[in-house]
Amino acid sequence: MNIPATASEIAAAVRDGILRPEAVVADTLDRIQAGDLALGAFAVVRAERALAEAQALADRPDLDELPLAGVPIAIKNNIDVSGEVTRGGSRAGGDDPATTDHPVVARLRAAGAVIVGLTELPELGLWGVTDTGDRITRCPWNVRYSAGGSSGGSGAAVGAGLVPVAHGNDGLGSVRIPAACCGVVGVKPGRDVVPSEVGADSWGGMVENGVLATTVADAALVLSVLAGRPALADPEPPPPLRIALAVGSPTPLARVDREWADAARTAAATAAAAGHTVADAPLPYAGGTDAVILRWLAGAARDAGELSHPDRLQRRSRVHVALGRAVLRAGLIRPRQVDVVETRLLDYFEHHDVVVTPALAGPAPLARDWHRRGWVANMAAGIRFAPFTALWNLVGWPALSIPMGFHPRTGTPLAAQLAGPPGSESTLLRLAAQLEAARPWQRVAPTT
């Protein structure tokens, strides 16, 4: 199996003159052409433009200083890439190409990355599985299962080795869910660490731009660029940490699969073996689910208000938007809903530095046309398999997903989630790198 190079390896080789950016991009485009038909990861492949941009990059006088020199990257198709139409997984938007880059895209380009394509997502990024009227996005380890969502295209592309890294954004777990489904690292930074500016108002501040990568080092490198914080790129081993283990379900609507609970336990045991203190400590989830759902509904309504053709929304999305408008009219969103949850969490983290949970409650749903199914079916599927991630969006704290083996029944990846208080991005990355060193994983799926 031809294992592709990491982003860190590519950038080092380009800076040293061993590789040309055009050759790296050409190889990546070949991988996408060979592998994406089975996965449905890409909405747009920028073949000609990417090659031209790689050629221009090769002439930059500062090429030998760029942290992402020549690194091919995919962008989730819900932030602007100049010259491309930002469709957000929907047919309800306009057809005019973006005239400027989103700040995240601008930072990646300035660091030397080359945008090779735009990845697929469910309509408006609302759902935990990725499918549109054009394609179903599949897990590269077992194409019978969904790649997750909403950054499902990015997860599939990285998990299959089509690109070394990809951008995603995360409003209820939309980076960490597909990362867990596809066997890669997925990082959601805390609020105000990376420019957000997703949709009308980033779902009231719940959405953050993040990264999916095959190694912690690559995730840290890209996050350091997105955040403008070079120190994040060097995840050295952390000092001894107080780690909480919380495997209980956040909601009675979701039962935690034993294998997924064991993935969290394995991560915690590995941390303990590395010298950290680990203790069972259930998380205070009370009130969080209701507050999240209200903001999710309202965010959809605000985003729909900016669409050119809202009548073209899928049936499940129309219901979601209508409920969101009702939430807004009734004034059901109040700051105290978050304040209560955050106060409990701050008390919790007086005694712990990091919490480890399962990343998911079970394997992803089957890959199918979920957009043809009703709102209730989509809601139920999402809540049952991915209840662990949204709490950290509600409070705006950092969290990441890290691979932790495979499910014996489905052959799909397992993963643990690491989360911490505001400002703990470096701690989470350092711990994740330590876990990776102790329990390395197969970086990409076998050829599908």
PDB file of N, CA and C in Angstrom, residues 310-361:
ATOM      1  N   PRO A 310     -34.590  29.628  -0.812  1.00  0.00           N
ATOM      2  CA  PRO A 310     -34.932  28.773   0.338  1.00  0.00           C
ATOM      3  C   PRO A 310     -35.980  27.713   0.027  1.00  0.00           C
ATOM      4  N   ASP A 311     -36.758  27.949  -1.066  1.00  0.00           N
ATOM      5  CA  ASP A 311     -37.765  26.958  -1.457  1.00  0.00           C
ATOM      6  C   ASP A 311     -37.134  25.654  -1.943  1.00  0.00           C
ATOM      7  N   ARG A 312     -35.830  25.679  -2.238  1.00  0.00           N
ATOM      8  CA  ARG A 312     -35.141  24.484  -2.714  1.00  0.00           C
ATOM      9  C   ARG A 312     -34.552  23.636  -1.580  1.00  0.00           C
ATOM     10  N   LEU A 313     -34.734  24.052  -0.344  1.00  0.00           N
ATOM     11  CA  LEU A 313     -34.199  23.278   0.769  1.00  0.00           C
ATOM     12  C   LEU A 313     -34.816  21.881   0.806  1.00  0.00           C
ATOM     13  N   GLN A 314     -34.037  20.940   1.310  1.00  0.00           N
ATOM     14  CA  GLN A 314     -34.549  19.582   1.489  1.00  0.00           C
ATOM     15  C   GLN A 314     -35.658  19.576   2.544  1.00  0.00           C
ATOM     16  N   ARG A 315     -36.484  18.548   2.488  1.00  0.00           N
ATOM     17  CA  ARG A 315     -37.625  18.480   3.397  1.00  0.00           C
ATOM     18  C   ARG A 315     -37.188  18.498   4.863  1.00  0.00           C
ATOM     19  N   ARG A 316     -36.188  17.705   5.217  1.00  0.00           N
ATOM     20  CA  ARG A 316     -35.732  17.671   6.606  1.00  0.00           C
ATOM     21  C   ARG A 316     -35.242  19.042   7.050  1.00  0.00           C
ATOM     22  N   SER A 317     -34.569  19.761   6.145  1.00  0.00           N
ATOM     23  CA  SER A 317     -34.032  21.077   6.479  1.00  0.00           C
ATOM     24  C   SER A 317     -35.147  22.110   6.599  1.00  0.00           C
ATOM     25  N   ARG A 318     -36.170  22.006   5.763  1.00  0.00           N
ATOM     26  CA  ARG A 318     -37.294  22.951   5.867  1.00  0.00           C
ATOM     27  C   ARG A 318     -37.960  22.836   7.230  1.00  0.00           C
ATOM     28  N   VAL A 319     -38.130  21.609   7.710  1.00  0.00           N
ATOM     29  CA  VAL A 319     -38.715  21.425   9.039  1.00  0.00           C
ATOM     30  C   VAL A 319     -37.813  22.035  10.103  1.00  0.00           C
ATOM     31  N   HIS A 320     -36.539  21.790   9.988  1.00  0.00           N
ATOM     32  CA  HIS A 320     -35.576  22.305  10.961  1.00  0.00           C
ATOM     33  C   HIS A 320     -35.611  23.835  10.992  1.00  0.00           C
ATOM     34  N   VAL A 321     -35.631  24.442   9.823  1.00  0.00           N
ATOM     35  CA  VAL A 321     -35.662  25.898   9.721  1.00  0.00           C
ATOM     36  C   VAL A 321     -36.961  26.456  10.301  1.00  0.00           C
ATOM     37  N   ALA A 322     -38.090  25.815   9.995  1.00  0.00           N
ATOM     38  CA  ALA A 322     -39.376  26.284  10.530  1.00  0.00           C
ATOM     39  C   ALA A 322     -39.382  26.235  12.056  1.00  0.00           C
ATOM     40  N   LEU A 323     -38.831  25.158  12.620  1.00  0.00           N
ATOM     41  CA  LEU A 323     -38.750  25.067  14.071  1.00  0.00           C
ATOM     42  C   LEU A 323     -37.813  26.141  14.630  1.00  0.00           C
ATOM     43  N   GLY A 324     -36.746  26.419  13.916  1.00  0.00           N
ATOM     44  CA  GLY A 324     -35.827  27.460  14.352  1.00  0.00           C
ATOM     45  C   GLY A 324     -36.467  28.828  14.363  1.00  0.00           C
ATOM     46  N   ARG A 325     -37.276  29.109  13.374  1.00  0.00           N
ATOM     47  CA  ARG A 325     -37.983  30.403  13.363  1.00  0.00           C
ATOM     48  C   ARG A 325     -38.946  30.507  14.531  1.00  0.00           C
ATOM     49  N   ALA A 326     -39.586  29.395  14.871  1.00  0.00           N
ATOM     50  CA  ALA A 326     -40.480  29.396  16.029  1.00  0.00           C
ATOM     51  C   ALA A 326     -39.697  29.660  17.317  1.00  0.00           C
ATOM     52  N   VAL A 327     -38.508  29.066  17.435  1.00  0.00           N
ATOM     53  CA  VAL A 327     -37.658  29.302  18.601  1.00  0.00           C
ATOM     54  C   VAL A 327     -37.306  30.783  18.726  1.00  0.00           C
ATOM     55  N   LEU A 328     -36.941  31.393  17.593  1.00  0.00           N
ATOM     56  CA  LEU A 328     -36.568  32.803  17.610  1.00  0.00           C
ATOM     57  C   LEU A 328     -37.766  33.691  17.956  1.00  0.00           C
ATOM     58  N   ARG A 329     -38.919  33.400  17.369  1.00  0.00           N
ATOM     59  CA  ARG A 329     -40.109  34.206  17.663  1.00  0.00           C
ATOM     60  C   ARG A 329     -40.484  34.126  19.138  1.00  0.00           C
ATOM     61  N   ALA A 330     -40.320  32.951  19.717  1.00  0.00           N
ATOM     62  CA  ALA A 330     -40.704  32.759  21.113  1.00  0.00           C
ATOM     63  C   ALA A 330     -39.649  33.249  22.103  1.00  0.00           C
ATOM     64  N   GLY A 331     -38.510  33.655  21.603  1.00  0.00           N
ATOM     65  CA  GLY A 331     -37.452  34.143  22.488  1.00  0.00           C
ATOM     66  C   GLY A 331     -36.943  33.098  23.457  1.00  0.00           C
ATOM     67  N   LEU A 332     -36.778  31.875  22.963  1.00  0.00           N
ATOM     68  CA  LEU A 332     -36.427  30.764  23.846  1.00  0.00           C
ATOM     69  C   LEU A 332     -34.938  30.665  24.161  1.00  0.00           C
ATOM     70  N   ILE A 333     -34.115  31.438  23.465  1.00  0.00           N
ATOM     71  CA  ILE A 333     -32.670  31.363  23.695  1.00  0.00           C
ATOM     72  C   ILE A 333     -32.272  32.446  24.695  1.00  0.00           C
ATOM     73  N   ARG A 334     -31.690  32.007  25.805  1.00  0.00           N
ATOM     74  CA  ARG A 334     -31.310  32.925  26.870  1.00  0.00           C
ATOM     75  C   ARG A 334     -29.879  32.615  27.318  1.00  0.00           C
ATOM     76  N   PRO A 335     -29.096  33.664  27.611  1.00  0.00           N
ATOM     77  CA  PRO A 335     -27.704  33.436  28.035  1.00  0.00           C
ATOM     78  C   PRO A 335     -27.589  32.550  29.270  1.00  0.00           C
ATOM     79  N   ARG A 336     -28.564  32.613  30.189  1.00  0.00           N
ATOM     80  CA  ARG A 336     -28.461  31.832  31.422  1.00  0.00           C
ATOM     81  C   ARG A 336     -28.393  30.337  31.143  1.00  0.00           C
ATOM     82  N   GLN A 337     -28.972  29.889  30.015  1.00  0.00           N
ATOM     83  CA  GLN A 337     -28.936  28.467  29.683  1.00  0.00           C
ATOM     84  C   GLN A 337     -27.492  27.979  29.567  1.00  0.00           C
ATOM     85  N   VAL A 338     -26.632  28.811  28.999  1.00  0.00           N
ATOM     86  CA  VAL A 338     -25.214  28.455  28.860  1.00  0.00           C
ATOM     87  C   VAL A 338     -24.468  28.717  30.160  1.00  0.00           C
ATOM     88  N   ASP A 339     -24.807  29.812  30.829  1.00  0.00           N
ATOM     89  CA  ASP A 339     -24.096  30.180  32.057  1.00  0.00           C
ATOM     90  C   ASP A 339     -24.168  29.066  33.102  1.00  0.00           C
ATOM     91  N   VAL A 340     -25.338  28.445  33.234  1.00  0.00           N
ATOM     92  CA  VAL A 340     -25.512  27.390  34.226  1.00  0.00           C
ATOM     93  C   VAL A 340     -24.618  26.193  33.902  1.00  0.00           C
ATOM     94  N   VAL A 341     -24.614  25.806  32.614  1.00  0.00           N
ATOM     95  CA  VAL A 341     -23.785  24.667  32.196  1.00  0.00           C
ATOM     96  C   VAL A 341     -22.308  24.989  32.374  1.00  0.00           C
ATOM     97  N   GLU A 342     -21.913  26.180  31.980  1.00  0.00           N
ATOM     98  CA  GLU A 342     -20.499  26.545  32.058  1.00  0.00           C
ATOM     99  C   GLU A 342     -20.026  26.622  33.504  1.00  0.00           C
ATOM    100  N   THR A 343     -20.873  27.123  34.397  1.00  0.00           N
ATOM    101  CA  THR A 343     -20.492  27.183  35.810  1.00  0.00           C
ATOM    102  C   THR A 343     -20.214  25.791  36.360  1.00  0.00           C
ATOM    103  N   ARG A 344     -21.069  24.836  36.010  1.00  0.00           N
ATOM    104  CA  ARG A 344     -20.844  23.455  36.472  1.00  0.00           C
ATOM    105  C   ARG A 344     -19.532  22.901  35.915  1.00  0.00           C
ATOM    106  N   LEU A 345     -19.270  23.197  34.636  1.00  0.00           N
ATOM    107  CA  LEU A 345     -18.038  22.684  34.030  1.00  0.00           C
ATOM    108  C   LEU A 345     -16.798  23.332  34.648  1.00  0.00           C
ATOM    109  N   LEU A 346     -16.869  24.617  34.941  1.00  0.00           N
ATOM    110  CA  LEU A 346     -15.733  25.273  35.586  1.00  0.00           C
ATOM    111  C   LEU A 346     -15.447  24.648  36.948  1.00  0.00           C
ATOM    112  N   ASP A 347     -16.493  24.313  37.671  1.00  0.00           N
ATOM    113  CA  ASP A 347     -16.301  23.616  38.946  1.00  0.00           C
ATOM    114  C   ASP A 347     -15.656  22.243  38.725  1.00  0.00           C
ATOM    115  N   TYR A 348     -16.119  21.543  37.682  1.00  0.00           N
ATOM    116  CA  TYR A 348     -15.583  20.218  37.347  1.00  0.00           C
ATOM    117  C   TYR A 348     -14.088  20.299  37.056  1.00  0.00           C
ATOM    118  N   PHE A 349     -13.685  21.324  36.308  1.00  0.00           N
ATOM    119  CA  PHE A 349     -12.281  21.433  35.911  1.00  0.00           C
ATOM    120  C   PHE A 349     -11.412  22.099  36.972  1.00  0.00           C
ATOM    121  N   GLU A 350     -11.983  22.409  38.120  1.00  0.00           N
ATOM    122  CA  GLU A 350     -11.143  22.737  39.266  1.00  0.00           C
ATOM    123  C   GLU A 350     -10.376  21.503  39.729  1.00  0.00           C
ATOM    124  N   HIS A 351     -10.916  20.334  39.423  1.00  0.00           N
ATOM    125  CA  HIS A 351     -10.328  19.077  39.890  1.00  0.00           C
ATOM    126  C   HIS A 351      -9.679  18.265  38.777  1.00  0.00           C
ATOM    127  N   HIS A 352      -9.855  18.681  37.509  1.00  0.00           N
ATOM    128  CA  HIS A 352      -9.338  17.926  36.369  1.00  0.00           C
ATOM    129  C   HIS A 352      -8.765  18.897  35.335  1.00  0.00           C
ATOM    130  N   ASP A 353      -7.771  18.432  34.599  1.00  0.00           N
ATOM    131  CA  ASP A 353      -7.183  19.237  33.519  1.00  0.00           C
ATOM    132  C   ASP A 353      -7.794  18.887  32.161  1.00  0.00           C
ATOM    133  N   VAL A 354      -8.120  17.610  31.984  1.00  0.00           N
ATOM    134  CA  VAL A 354      -8.642  17.081  30.720  1.00  0.00           C
ATOM    135  C   VAL A 354      -9.696  16.037  31.053  1.00  0.00           C
ATOM    136  N   VAL A 355     -10.712  15.925  30.209  1.00  0.00           N
ATOM    137  CA  VAL A 355     -11.662  14.829  30.335  1.00  0.00           C
ATOM    138  C   VAL A 355     -11.595  13.972  29.075  1.00  0.00           C
ATOM    139  N   VAL A 356     -11.665  12.666  29.270  1.00  0.00           N
ATOM    140  CA  VAL A 356     -11.695  11.714  28.157  1.00  0.00           C
ATOM    141  C   VAL A 356     -13.089  11.099  28.107  1.00  0.00           C
ATOM    142  N   THR A 357     -13.710  11.128  26.931  1.00  0.00           N
ATOM    143  CA  THR A 357     -15.002  10.481  26.705  1.00  0.00           C
ATOM    144  C   THR A 357     -14.904   9.648  25.435  1.00  0.00           C
ATOM    145  N   PRO A 358     -15.870   8.763  25.181  1.00  0.00           N
ATOM    146  CA  PRO A 358     -15.961   8.214  23.822  1.00  0.00           C
ATOM    147  C   PRO A 358     -16.218   9.363  22.846  1.00  0.00           C
ATOM    148  N   ALA A 359     -15.668   9.273  21.654  1.00  0.00           N
ATOM    149  CA  ALA A 359     -15.984  10.295  20.658  1.00  0.00           C
ATOM    150  C   ALA A 359     -17.414  10.140  20.148  1.00  0.00           C
ATOM    151  N   LEU A 360     -17.876   8.901  20.017  1.00  0.00           N
ATOM    152  CA  LEU A 360     -19.229   8.591  19.559  1.00  0.00           C
ATOM    153  C   LEU A 360     -19.828   7.544  20.491  1.00  0.00           C
ATOM    154  N   ALA A 361     -21.135   7.356  20.376  1.00  0.00           N
ATOM    155  CA  ALA A 361     -21.804   6.320  21.163  1.00  0.00           C
ATOM    156  C   ALA A 361     -21.894   5.001  20.425  1.00  0.00           C
TER     157      ALA A 361
END
